[in-house]
Coordinates of C-alpha atoms and ligand atoms in Angstrom, one line a residue:
Chain A
X556 CA -25.6 -208.3 18.4
X557 CA -29.2 -208.8 17.8
X558 CA -29.7 -209.7 14.1
X559 CA -32.8 -211.5 12.9
X560 CA -32.2 -211.7 9.2
X561 CA -35.0 -210.9 6.8
X562 CA -37.5 -212.8 4.7
X563 CA -37.0 -211.7 1.2
X564 CA -39.8 -211.6 -1.4
X565 CA -39.2 -210.5 -5.0
X566 CA -42.2 -210.3 -7.3
X567 CA -42.4 -209.7 -11.0
X568 CA -39.1 -207.8 -11.0
X569 CA -38.2 -206.1 -14.3
X570 CA -35.2 -203.9 -15.2
X571 CA -33.9 -202.2 -18.3
X572 CA -30.8 -200.0 -18.5
X573 CA -32.3 -197.9 -21.3
X574 CA -35.8 -197.5 -22.5
X575 CA -35.0 -198.6 -26.0
X576 CA -32.7 -201.6 -25.2
X577 CA -33.7 -205.1 -24.2
X578 CA -34.7 -205.7 -20.7
X579 CA -32.0 -207.2 -18.4
X580 CA -34.8 -209.2 -16.9
X581 CA -38.6 -209.3 -16.8
X582 CA -41.0 -210.8 -14.3
X583 CA -38.3 -212.3 -12.1
X584 CA -39.4 -214.1 -9.0
X585 CA -37.1 -215.0 -6.0
X586 CA -37.7 -215.8 -2.4
X587 CA -35.3 -216.2 0.5
X588 CA -35.9 -217.4 4.0
X589 CA -35.0 -215.6 7.2
X590 CA -31.2 -216.2 7.9
X591 CA -30.7 -218.1 4.7
X592 CA -27.5 -218.1 2.7
X593 CA -28.6 -218.0 -1.0
X594 CA -26.3 -218.4 -3.9
X595 CA -27.1 -217.0 -7.4
X596 CA -25.2 -218.8 -10.1
X597 CA -25.1 -217.8 -13.8
X598 CA -23.0 -217.1 -16.7
X599 CA -21.4 -213.6 -16.9
X600 CA -23.7 -211.1 -18.5
X601 CA -27.0 -212.8 -17.4
X602 CA -27.8 -209.9 -15.0
X603 CA -26.6 -211.1 -11.6
X604 CA -24.8 -207.9 -10.6
X605 CA -27.8 -205.9 -11.8
X606 CA -30.1 -208.0 -9.7
X607 CA -27.9 -207.5 -6.6
X608 CA -27.7 -203.8 -7.1
X609 CA -31.5 -203.6 -7.2
X610 CA -31.9 -205.8 -4.1
X611 CA -29.4 -203.5 -2.3
X612 CA -31.5 -200.5 -3.4
X613 CA -28.6 -199.0 -5.4
X614 CA -30.6 -199.3 -8.6
X615 CA -34.4 -198.8 -8.9
X616 CA -36.4 -201.6 -10.6
X617 CA -38.4 -200.6 -13.6
X618 CA -41.2 -202.9 -12.6
X619 CA -42.0 -205.3 -9.7
X620 CA -41.4 -205.1 -6.0
X621 CA -38.8 -206.2 -3.5
X622 CA -40.0 -206.8 0.1
X623 CA -38.0 -207.4 3.2
X624 CA -40.3 -208.8 5.9
X625 CA -43.2 -207.6 3.9
X626 CA -41.9 -204.0 3.6
X627 CA -41.1 -202.6 0.2
X628 CA -37.4 -201.7 -0.3
X629 CA -36.8 -198.3 -1.9
X630 CA -33.3 -197.1 -1.7
X631 CA -30.0 -198.0 0.0
X632 CA -29.9 -198.7 3.7
X633 CA -27.2 -199.8 6.1
X634 CA -29.4 -202.7 7.0
X635 CA -28.6 -204.3 3.7
X636 CA -25.0 -203.9 2.7
X637 CA -23.2 -204.9 -0.4
X638 CA -19.7 -206.1 -0.8
X639 CA -18.0 -205.9 -4.2
X640 CA -15.4 -207.9 -6.1
X641 CA -12.7 -205.3 -5.1
X642 CA -12.5 -204.0 -1.5
X643 CA -12.8 -200.4 -2.5
X644 CA -11.3 -199.2 0.8
X645 CA -10.6 -195.5 1.4
X646 CA -6.8 -195.3 1.2
X647 CA -6.5 -192.1 3.3
X648 CA -8.1 -193.9 6.3
X649 CA -6.6 -196.4 8.7
X650 CA -8.1 -199.9 9.0
X651 CA -10.2 -198.9 12.0
X652 CA -11.5 -195.7 10.3
X653 CA -12.5 -197.7 7.2
X654 CA -14.4 -200.2 9.3
X655 CA -16.1 -197.4 11.3
X656 CA -17.0 -195.2 8.3
X657 CA -20.6 -196.4 8.2
X658 CA -21.1 -195.7 11.9
X659 CA -19.5 -192.3 11.5
X660 CA -22.1 -191.5 8.8
X661 CA -24.8 -192.6 11.2
X662 CA -23.4 -190.2 13.9
X663 CA -22.3 -192.8 16.4
X664 CA -20.5 -191.5 19.5
X665 CA -16.8 -192.1 19.5
X666 CA -16.7 -194.7 22.3
X667 CA -19.5 -196.9 21.1
X668 CA -18.1 -196.7 17.6
X669 CA -14.7 -197.9 18.7
X670 CA -16.2 -200.8 20.6
X671 CA -18.2 -202.0 17.6
X672 CA -15.2 -201.5 15.3
X673 CA -13.0 -203.6 17.6
X674 CA -15.7 -206.3 17.6
X675 CA -16.0 -206.4 13.8
X676 CA -12.2 -206.5 13.5
X677 CA -12.1 -209.5 15.9
X678 CA -14.7 -211.3 13.7
X679 CA -12.5 -211.0 10.7
X680 CA -9.4 -211.7 12.7
X681 CA -7.7 -208.3 12.0
X682 CA -7.8 -207.0 15.6
X683 CA -4.0 -206.4 15.5
X684 CA -4.3 -204.2 12.3
X685 CA -6.6 -201.5 13.6
X686 CA -4.0 -198.7 13.3
X687 CA -2.4 -199.8 10.1
X688 CA -2.8 -198.0 6.8
X689 CA -5.0 -200.1 4.5
X690 CA -2.4 -199.6 1.8
X691 CA -0.1 -201.9 3.7
X692 CA -2.5 -204.8 3.6
X693 CA -2.6 -207.8 1.3
X694 CA -5.6 -208.3 -1.1
X695 CA -7.1 -210.9 1.3
X696 CA -6.7 -208.6 4.3
X697 CA -8.2 -205.7 2.4
X698 CA -11.3 -207.8 1.6
X699 CA -11.5 -208.8 5.2
X700 CA -11.5 -205.1 6.1
X701 CA -14.3 -204.6 3.6
X702 CA -16.2 -207.4 5.2
X703 CA -15.7 -205.9 8.7
X704 CA -16.9 -202.5 7.3
X705 CA -20.1 -204.3 6.3
X706 CA -20.5 -206.4 9.5
X707 CA -20.0 -203.4 11.7
X708 CA -23.4 -202.1 10.5
X709 CA -25.0 -205.3 11.8
X710 CA -26.8 -205.8 8.5
X711 CA -29.9 -208.0 8.2
X712 CA -28.6 -208.9 4.8
X713 CA -25.1 -209.1 3.3
X714 CA -25.0 -209.0 -0.5
X715 CA -21.8 -210.3 -2.1
X716 CA -21.0 -209.8 -5.8
X717 CA -18.3 -212.3 -6.6
X718 CA -16.4 -210.9 -3.7
X719 CA -13.5 -213.4 -3.6
X720 CA -12.8 -213.9 -7.3
X721 CA -9.7 -211.7 -7.3
X722 CA -8.1 -213.5 -4.4
X723 CA -5.7 -216.5 -4.4
X724 CA -7.2 -219.9 -3.7
X725 CA -6.1 -220.2 -0.1
X726 CA -7.3 -216.7 0.9
X727 CA -10.5 -217.4 -1.0
X728 CA -11.2 -220.7 0.8
X729 CA -10.7 -219.2 4.3
X730 CA -12.9 -216.2 3.5
X731 CA -15.6 -218.4 2.1
X732 CA -15.6 -220.4 5.3
X733 CA -15.4 -217.4 7.6
X734 CA -18.2 -215.4 5.9
X735 CA -20.5 -218.4 6.1
X736 CA -19.7 -219.1 9.7
X737 CA -20.1 -215.4 10.8
X738 CA -23.4 -215.2 9.0
X739 CA -24.6 -218.3 10.7
X740 CA -23.3 -217.2 14.1
X741 CA -24.9 -213.8 13.9
X742 CA -28.0 -214.8 11.9
X743 CA -28.1 -212.5 9.0
X744 CA -29.0 -213.4 5.4
X745 CA -26.5 -213.8 2.7
X746 CA -27.0 -213.5 -1.0
X747 CA -23.9 -214.5 -2.9
X748 CA -23.6 -214.0 -6.6
X749 CA -20.9 -216.2 -8.1
X750 CA -19.9 -218.0 -11.2
X751 CA -18.0 -220.5 -9.1
X752 CA -20.1 -223.6 -8.4
X753 CA -17.8 -224.7 -5.6
X754 CA -18.2 -221.3 -3.9
X755 CA -22.0 -221.8 -4.0
X756 CA -21.8 -225.2 -2.5
X757 CA -19.3 -224.2 0.2
X758 CA -21.2 -221.1 1.3
X759 CA -24.9 -221.5 0.5
X760 CA -28.0 -223.2 2.0
X761 CA -29.7 -222.9 -1.3
X762 CA -28.5 -222.2 -4.8
X763 CA -30.5 -220.8 -7.7
X764 CA -29.4 -220.8 -11.3
X765 CA -30.0 -217.7 -13.4
X766 CA -29.9 -217.7 -17.2
X767 CA -29.9 -214.8 -19.4
X768 CA -31.5 -212.5 -21.9
X769 CA -33.8 -211.6 -20.3
X770 CA -32.5 -213.1 -17.1
X771 CA -34.7 -215.5 -15.1
X772 CA -34.3 -218.0 -12.3
X773 CA -34.4 -221.4 -14.1
X774 CA -33.9 -223.8 -11.3
X775 CA -32.9 -224.1 -7.7
X776 CA -31.2 -226.5 -5.3
X777 CA -31.2 -227.0 -1.6
X778 CA -27.6 -227.5 -0.3
X779 CA -28.3 -229.4 2.9
X780 CA -24.7 -230.0 3.9
X781 CA -23.3 -229.9 7.5
X782 CA -20.7 -227.4 8.5
X783 CA -17.8 -227.0 8.3
X784 CA -17.9 -227.9 4.6
X785 CA -14.7 -229.3 3.0
X786 CA -14.1 -229.3 -0.7
X787 CA -12.9 -232.9 -0.7
X788 CA -15.9 -234.2 1.3
X789 CA -17.7 -236.8 -0.9
X790 CA -21.1 -235.2 -0.1
X791 CA -19.8 -231.9 -1.4
X792 CA -18.4 -233.6 -4.5
X793 CA -21.7 -235.3 -5.1
X794 CA -23.6 -232.0 -4.8
X795 CA -21.2 -230.5 -7.2
X796 CA -21.9 -233.0 -10.0
X797 CA -25.7 -232.6 -9.5
X798 CA -25.4 -228.8 -9.7
X799 CA -23.0 -229.0 -12.6
X800 CA -25.4 -231.2 -14.6
X801 CA -28.3 -228.9 -13.8
X802 CA -26.2 -225.8 -14.7
X803 CA -25.3 -227.2 -18.1
X804 CA -28.8 -228.1 -19.0
X805 CA -30.4 -225.0 -17.4
X806 CA -28.0 -222.1 -18.0
X807 CA -27.8 -222.8 -21.7
X808 CA -25.0 -222.2 -24.1
X809 CA -22.7 -219.3 -23.5
X810 CA -24.0 -216.2 -25.2
X811 CA -22.8 -212.9 -26.5
X812 CA -19.3 -212.0 -25.4
X813 CA -18.7 -215.5 -24.2
X814 CA -19.5 -217.2 -27.5
X815 CA -15.8 -217.9 -28.2
X816 CA -16.3 -221.1 -26.3
X817 CA -14.5 -220.1 -23.1
X818 CA -16.1 -221.5 -19.9
X819 CA -16.9 -218.7 -17.5
X820 CA -18.1 -221.0 -14.8
X821 CA -15.6 -223.0 -12.9
X822 CA -16.6 -226.5 -13.8
X823 CA -13.8 -228.4 -12.1
X824 CA -12.3 -227.9 -8.7
X825 CA -8.7 -228.1 -10.1
X826 CA -9.4 -224.9 -12.0
X827 CA -9.9 -223.1 -8.7
X828 CA -6.3 -223.7 -7.7
X829 CA -5.1 -222.6 -11.1
X830 CA -6.6 -219.2 -10.5
X831 CA -4.0 -218.5 -7.8
Chain B
X919 CA 42.9 -213.1 1.8
X920 CA 39.9 -215.0 3.1
X921 CA 40.1 -212.9 6.3
X922 CA 39.8 -209.8 4.3
X923 CA 36.8 -211.1 2.5
X924 CA 35.1 -211.9 5.8
X925 CA 35.7 -208.5 7.3
X926 CA 34.4 -206.9 4.1
X927 CA 31.2 -208.9 4.4
X928 CA 30.8 -207.9 8.0
X929 CA 31.2 -204.2 7.2
X930 CA 28.7 -204.5 4.4
X931 CA 26.2 -206.3 6.6
X932 CA 26.5 -203.6 9.3
X933 CA 26.0 -201.0 6.6
X934 CA 22.7 -202.7 5.7
X935 CA 21.5 -203.0 9.3
X936 CA 22.0 -199.2 9.8
X937 CA 19.0 -199.1 7.6
X938 CA 16.6 -196.6 6.2
X939 CA 16.9 -194.0 9.0
X940 CA 20.5 -193.3 8.3
X941 CA 19.9 -193.4 4.5
X942 CA 17.0 -190.9 5.0
X943 CA 19.2 -188.6 7.1
X944 CA 21.9 -188.7 4.5
X945 CA 19.6 -187.8 1.7
X946 CA 18.2 -185.0 3.8
X947 CA 21.6 -183.5 4.6
X948 CA 22.6 -183.9 0.9
X949 CA 19.4 -181.9 0.1
X950 CA 20.4 -179.2 2.5
X951 CA 23.9 -179.1 1.1
X952 CA 22.6 -178.7 -2.5
X953 CA 20.2 -175.9 -1.3
X954 CA 23.0 -173.9 0.3
X955 CA 25.5 -174.5 -2.5
X956 CA 23.0 -173.5 -5.2
X957 CA 22.3 -170.2 -3.4
X958 CA 26.0 -169.6 -2.8
X959 CA 26.7 -169.9 -6.5
X960 CA 23.9 -167.4 -7.2
X961 CA 25.3 -165.1 -4.6
X962 CA 28.8 -165.4 -6.0
X963 CA 27.6 -164.6 -9.5
X964 CA 25.7 -161.7 -8.2
X965 CA 28.7 -160.5 -6.2
X966 CA 30.9 -160.6 -9.3
X967 CA 28.3 -158.7 -11.4
X968 CA 27.9 -156.1 -8.7
X969 CA 31.6 -155.7 -8.4
X970 CA 31.9 -155.1 -12.2
X971 CA 29.1 -152.6 -12.1
X972 CA 30.7 -150.7 -9.2
X973 CA 34.2 -150.6 -10.6
X974 CA 33.2 -149.5 -14.1
X975 CA 33.0 -145.7 -14.0
X976 CA 30.2 -145.7 -16.6
X977 CA 27.9 -147.8 -14.4
X978 CA 29.1 -146.8 -10.9
X979 CA 25.9 -144.9 -10.3
X980 CA 24.1 -148.3 -10.2
X981 CA 26.4 -149.9 -7.6
X982 CA 23.4 -150.3 -5.4
X983 CA 22.4 -153.3 -7.5
X984 CA 25.3 -155.3 -6.1
X985 CA 25.0 -158.0 -3.5
X986 CA 26.5 -156.2 -0.5
X987 CA 24.5 -152.9 -0.9
X988 CA 21.4 -155.0 -1.3
X989 CA 22.0 -157.0 1.9
X990 CA 22.8 -153.8 3.7
X991 CA 19.5 -152.3 2.5
X992 CA 17.5 -154.9 4.4
X993 CA 18.0 -153.6 7.9
X994 CA 17.4 -150.1 6.6
X995 CA 14.2 -151.0 5.0
X996 CA 13.2 -152.9 8.1
X997 CA 13.9 -150.0 10.4
X998 CA 11.9 -147.7 8.2
X999 CA 9.0 -150.2 8.3
X1000 CA 8.9 -150.3 4.5
X1001 CA 9.6 -153.9 4.2
X1002 CA 6.9 -155.0 6.7
X1003 CA 4.3 -152.6 5.2
X1004 CA 4.9 -153.6 1.6
X1005 CA 4.9 -157.3 2.5
X1006 CA 1.7 -157.0 4.5
X1007 CA -0.1 -155.0 1.7
X1008 CA 1.0 -157.6 -1.0
X1009 CA 0.3 -160.5 1.3
X1010 CA -3.2 -159.2 2.0
X1011 CA -4.0 -158.9 -1.7
X1012 CA -2.5 -162.3 -2.5
X1013 CA -4.4 -163.9 0.4
X1014 CA -7.7 -162.3 -0.4
X1015 CA -7.4 -163.2 -4.1
X1016 CA -6.3 -166.8 -3.4
X1017 CA -9.1 -167.2 -0.9
X1018 CA -11.7 -166.1 -3.5
X1019 CA -10.0 -168.4 -6.1
X1020 CA -10.3 -171.4 -3.7
X1021 CA -13.9 -170.6 -2.6
X1022 CA -14.9 -170.4 -6.3
X1023 CA -12.5 -172.8 -7.9
X1024 CA -13.0 -175.9 -5.6
X1025 CA -16.8 -176.0 -5.8
X1026 CA -16.7 -175.3 -9.6
X1027 CA -14.1 -178.0 -10.0
X1028 CA -16.1 -180.5 -8.1
X1029 CA -19.2 -179.7 -10.1
X1030 CA -17.1 -180.1 -13.3
X1031 CA -15.8 -183.4 -12.1
X1032 CA -19.3 -184.7 -11.1
X1033 CA -21.7 -183.2 -13.6
X1034 CA -21.1 -184.2 -17.2
X1035 CA -23.3 -181.6 -18.9
X1036 CA -21.7 -178.8 -16.9
X1037 CA -18.2 -180.0 -17.8
X1038 CA -19.1 -180.1 -21.5
X1039 CA -20.9 -176.8 -21.5
X1040 CA -18.3 -174.9 -19.4
X1041 CA -15.3 -176.1 -21.4
X1042 CA -15.3 -173.5 -24.2
X1043 CA -16.1 -170.3 -22.1
X1044 CA -13.6 -171.3 -19.4
X1045 CA -10.8 -172.1 -21.9
X1046 CA -11.4 -168.8 -23.6
X1047 CA -11.4 -166.8 -20.3
X1048 CA -8.4 -168.7 -19.0
X1049 CA -6.3 -167.6 -22.0
X1050 CA -6.8 -163.9 -21.4
X1051 CA -3.8 -162.5 -19.6
X1052 CA -5.1 -161.4 -16.2
X1053 CA -3.3 -158.0 -16.5
X1054 CA -5.3 -157.1 -19.5
X1055 CA -8.4 -157.0 -17.3
X1056 CA -6.9 -154.2 -15.3
X1057 CA -8.5 -151.3 -17.1
X1058 CA -11.9 -153.0 -16.9
X1059 CA -11.4 -154.0 -13.3
X1060 CA -10.5 -150.4 -12.3
X1061 CA -13.8 -149.3 -13.8
X1062 CA -15.8 -152.0 -12.1
X1063 CA -14.2 -151.9 -8.7
X1064 CA -14.0 -148.5 -7.2
X1065 CA -10.6 -149.1 -5.6
X1066 CA -7.3 -150.2 -7.0
X1067 CA -7.0 -152.6 -4.1
X1068 CA -10.2 -154.3 -5.2
X1069 CA -9.1 -154.5 -8.8
X1070 CA -5.8 -156.2 -7.8
X1071 CA -7.6 -158.7 -5.6
X1072 CA -9.9 -159.4 -8.6
X1073 CA -6.9 -159.9 -10.9
X1074 CA -5.2 -162.3 -8.5
X1075 CA -8.4 -164.3 -8.0
X1076 CA -9.0 -164.4 -11.7
X1077 CA -5.5 -165.6 -12.4
X1078 CA -5.6 -168.3 -9.7
X1079 CA -9.0 -169.7 -10.1
X1080 CA -8.2 -171.8 -13.2
X1081 CA -5.5 -174.0 -11.9
X1082 CA -7.5 -174.6 -8.7
X1083 CA -10.6 -175.5 -10.7
X1084 CA -9.0 -177.7 -13.3
X1085 CA -6.8 -179.6 -10.8
X1086 CA -9.9 -180.2 -8.6
X1087 CA -11.8 -181.5 -11.6
X1088 CA -8.9 -183.7 -12.7
X1089 CA -8.6 -185.1 -9.2
X1090 CA -12.2 -186.0 -9.1
X1091 CA -12.1 -187.7 -12.4
X1092 CA -9.4 -190.1 -11.1
X1093 CA -11.5 -191.0 -8.0
X1094 CA -12.8 -194.6 -7.9
X1095 CA -16.5 -194.4 -8.6
X1096 CA -17.1 -197.4 -6.3
X1097 CA -16.0 -195.1 -3.3
X1098 CA -19.3 -193.2 -3.9
X1099 CA -21.3 -196.4 -4.2
X1100 CA -19.8 -197.9 -1.0
X1101 CA -20.5 -194.6 0.9
X1102 CA -24.1 -194.4 -0.4
X1103 CA -24.6 -198.0 0.6
X1104 CA -23.3 -197.3 4.1
X1105 CA -25.8 -194.5 4.5
X1106 CA -23.7 -191.4 3.7
X1107 CA -25.7 -188.2 3.2
X1108 CA -24.7 -185.8 0.3
X1109 CA -22.9 -183.5 2.8
X1110 CA -21.0 -186.5 4.3
X1111 CA -20.1 -187.7 0.8
X1112 CA -18.6 -184.3 0.2
X1113 CA -16.7 -183.9 3.5
X1114 CA -15.7 -187.5 4.3
X1115 CA -15.1 -188.9 0.8
X1116 CA -14.7 -186.3 -2.0
X1117 CA -12.6 -183.7 -0.2
X1118 CA -10.1 -186.2 1.4
X1119 CA -9.9 -188.1 -1.8
X1120 CA -8.9 -185.0 -3.8
X1121 CA -7.2 -182.9 -1.2
X1122 CA -3.9 -183.8 -2.9
X1123 CA -5.1 -182.4 -6.2
X1124 CA -6.7 -179.3 -4.6
X1125 CA -3.4 -178.4 -2.9
X1126 CA -1.5 -179.1 -6.2
X1127 CA -3.9 -176.6 -7.8
X1128 CA -3.4 -174.1 -5.1
X1129 CA 0.4 -174.4 -5.5
X1130 CA 0.2 -173.8 -9.2
X1131 CA -2.2 -170.9 -8.6
X1132 CA 0.1 -169.4 -6.1
X1133 CA 2.9 -169.3 -8.7
X1134 CA 0.6 -167.5 -11.2
X1135 CA -0.9 -165.2 -8.6
X1136 CA 2.5 -164.1 -7.3
X1137 CA 3.6 -163.3 -10.8
X1138 CA 0.5 -161.3 -11.5
X1139 CA 0.4 -159.5 -8.3
X1140 CA 3.7 -157.6 -8.5
X1141 CA 3.2 -156.0 -12.0
X1142 CA -0.4 -155.2 -11.0
X1143 CA 1.0 -153.2 -8.0
X1144 CA 3.1 -151.1 -10.4
X1145 CA -0.1 -149.4 -11.4
X1146 CA -2.2 -147.1 -9.3
X1147 CA -1.7 -148.4 -5.7
X1148 CA 0.7 -146.8 -3.2
X1149 CA 1.5 -149.9 -1.2
X1150 CA 2.9 -153.4 -1.7
X1151 CA 6.1 -154.9 -3.1
X1152 CA 5.4 -153.9 -6.7
X1153 CA 4.9 -150.3 -5.6
X1154 CA 8.0 -150.4 -3.4
X1155 CA 10.1 -151.3 -6.5
X1156 CA 8.6 -148.5 -8.5
X1157 CA 9.1 -146.1 -5.6
X1158 CA 12.8 -147.2 -5.2
X1159 CA 13.4 -146.7 -8.9
X1160 CA 11.9 -143.2 -8.9
X1161 CA 14.0 -142.2 -5.9
X1162 CA 17.1 -143.8 -7.5
X1163 CA 17.7 -146.1 -4.4
X1164 CA 18.8 -149.1 -6.4
X1165 CA 19.9 -151.0 -3.3
X1166 CA 16.3 -150.8 -2.0
X1167 CA 15.0 -151.8 -5.4
X1168 CA 17.0 -155.1 -5.5
X1169 CA 16.3 -155.8 -1.8
X1170 CA 12.6 -155.6 -2.6
X1171 CA 13.0 -157.8 -5.7
X1172 CA 14.9 -160.3 -3.6
X1173 CA 12.1 -160.2 -1.0
X1174 CA 9.6 -161.1 -3.7
X1175 CA 11.7 -164.1 -4.7
X1176 CA 12.2 -165.2 -1.1
X1177 CA 8.5 -164.9 -0.2
X1178 CA 7.4 -166.7 -3.4
X1179 CA 9.9 -169.5 -2.7
X1180 CA 8.7 -169.8 0.9
X1181 CA 5.1 -170.0 0.0
X1182 CA 5.8 -172.6 -2.7
X1183 CA 7.7 -174.7 -0.2
X1184 CA 4.9 -174.4 2.3
X1185 CA 2.4 -175.7 -0.4
X1186 CA 4.7 -178.5 -1.2
X1187 CA 4.8 -179.5 2.4
X1188 CA 1.0 -179.3 2.7
X1189 CA 0.7 -181.5 -0.4
X1190 CA 2.9 -184.1 1.1
X1191 CA 1.0 -184.0 4.4
X1192 CA -2.4 -184.4 2.8
X1193 CA -1.3 -186.9 0.2
X1194 CA -2.4 -190.5 0.7
X1195 CA -0.9 -191.4 -2.7
X1196 CA 2.0 -193.8 -2.3
X1197 CA 5.3 -193.0 -4.1
X1198 CA 4.6 -189.4 -4.7
X1199 CA 7.5 -187.0 -4.3
Ligands
LIG485 N1 -24.5 -199.7 -16.6 C1 -25.0 -200.5 -17.6 N2 -25.5 -199.9 -18.6 C2 -26.0 -200.6 -19.6 N3 -26.0 -202.0 -19.7 C3 -25.4 -202.6 -18.6 C4 -24.9 -201.9 -17.5 N4 -24.4 -202.8 -16.6 C5 -24.6 -204.0 -17.2 N5 -25.3 -203.9 -18.3 C6 -25.7 -205.1 -19.2 O1 -26.7 -205.8 -18.5 C7 -26.4 -207.2 -18.6 C8 -26.3 -207.8 -17.3 O2 -25.1 -207.4 -16.7 P1 -24.6 -207.8 -15.2 O3 -25.7 -207.6 -14.3 O4 -23.3 -207.1 -14.9 O5 -24.3 -209.4 -15.4 P2 -23.5 -210.4 -14.6 O6 -23.2 -209.8 -13.2 O7 -24.4 -211.6 -14.5 O8 -22.2 -210.7 -15.3 C9 -25.3 -207.3 -19.5 O9 -25.7 -207.6 -20.8 C10 -24.6 -206.0 -19.5 O10 -23.9 -205.7 -20.7
LIG486 MG1 -21.3 -209.3 -12.4

């Protein structure tokens, strides 16, 4: 695979869902280096999913521009693929058909398609499940199929919208590790939206904190940790505390729907296991 | 005592290991047994009724309605070619009408499911038209279409289009909207979205609609053939009555039942084949 990743430049981005309502964000700036894994952290409702949809070309910005390698993005493309919180697989297709669906759309010949699908399934360690119905897979396996379905397109950029939050702790850890290592091995960019600070530290080279109404990037952190990253590693722990402090001072008080005092960001690593 | 308990446990265990295959075969044979037994009961009741009609001097003229005369009429009708001709004529009208209903109903159903303003706007006229008994269109249809055949095909299509359309729309409304987002993201064109995502996703609902439509169409077809036309199962019944051949009449009625049942079973099998839903049927 020959993936180069992209250099992402976002200038003065603005978006509003309705002409009368408040803007979701105005004048947002964000850069990402070629091949970088970037995490966007923020409280729920601050506009992370909206931003990701716009970067993926699924929504059009009301103002501002997004450039990949200096070229303006307008519309979806299989070169930047998004993965969602749920796998959203097609239940009438087998695993291999789900993985190959993007190549089928692109009119790939059967043989080349089968080779690429097999390769993608090996990457996510599901090579033995090619002929299985996706309805027979566990949640974690389904999310791996969704990952393979994205990887098979050899995207320059993979956008992840809280992709593992519905999974149990063990499955989540292994997917966090695997997605990062595959991205690093193949060289594509990652943008991970998460409200889990540990996820950001385990997966990203850099994390930005987004705060709401209207959403903006308030601060950013390099995460210069060696791979493979372990949750218990003192360096990871130290990074966590730094990010946590920054988050609490930067992301502000919970707003709107979250005002009943519930923490929507995982602020201690124990809570991660409690999700299971 | 303990010996007995052990052997009992062994038998139970071997029963379990025989597994799903045997259980499935058993359920299937029980299904066949019920099918045959149910029809036998119907045949016996019919036989008794026929016997009573034949032995009562007041009704002896109608002995042809009985089970045995009816069964004997089948080879007669076959040899005369009446059975084949009537079935073909009715089948042709049913097939053409259903085909039109599918070609109109599926696209309209998809538009209804996808386009909100169309759904809202079309609701009242469609509900109104749907509630008009198809047969009441007959006089108008005969004026509009020059042939009786055309009118009957129109009636069949008109009766069957609603279930096809509404089931298609209902199927689409249950579809996960993220399936469209994912497909768009992976580069699907509008045509691919339709053929690769929408149609497979709702094929179950489309076939369910076709099955419902078939029931309605079949019920509309026969009375429509009592008027005007000189072919088809409905006409064959009328013809048999006018020539006082009651055994032919009941044979044709029975044929209508058998064909309808067979078509419905075929639809049920298609639904099962195209269903990706787990735990259906
Ligand atoms: N389809 C939509 N129509 C109108 N408002 C929306 C829509 N989706 C999200 N919003 C609003 O935009 C804001 C940002 O939402 P979102 O991007 O989903 O935030 P996050 O992903 O950070 O939780 C929220 O206030 C939300 O209510
Ligand atoms: Mg979100």
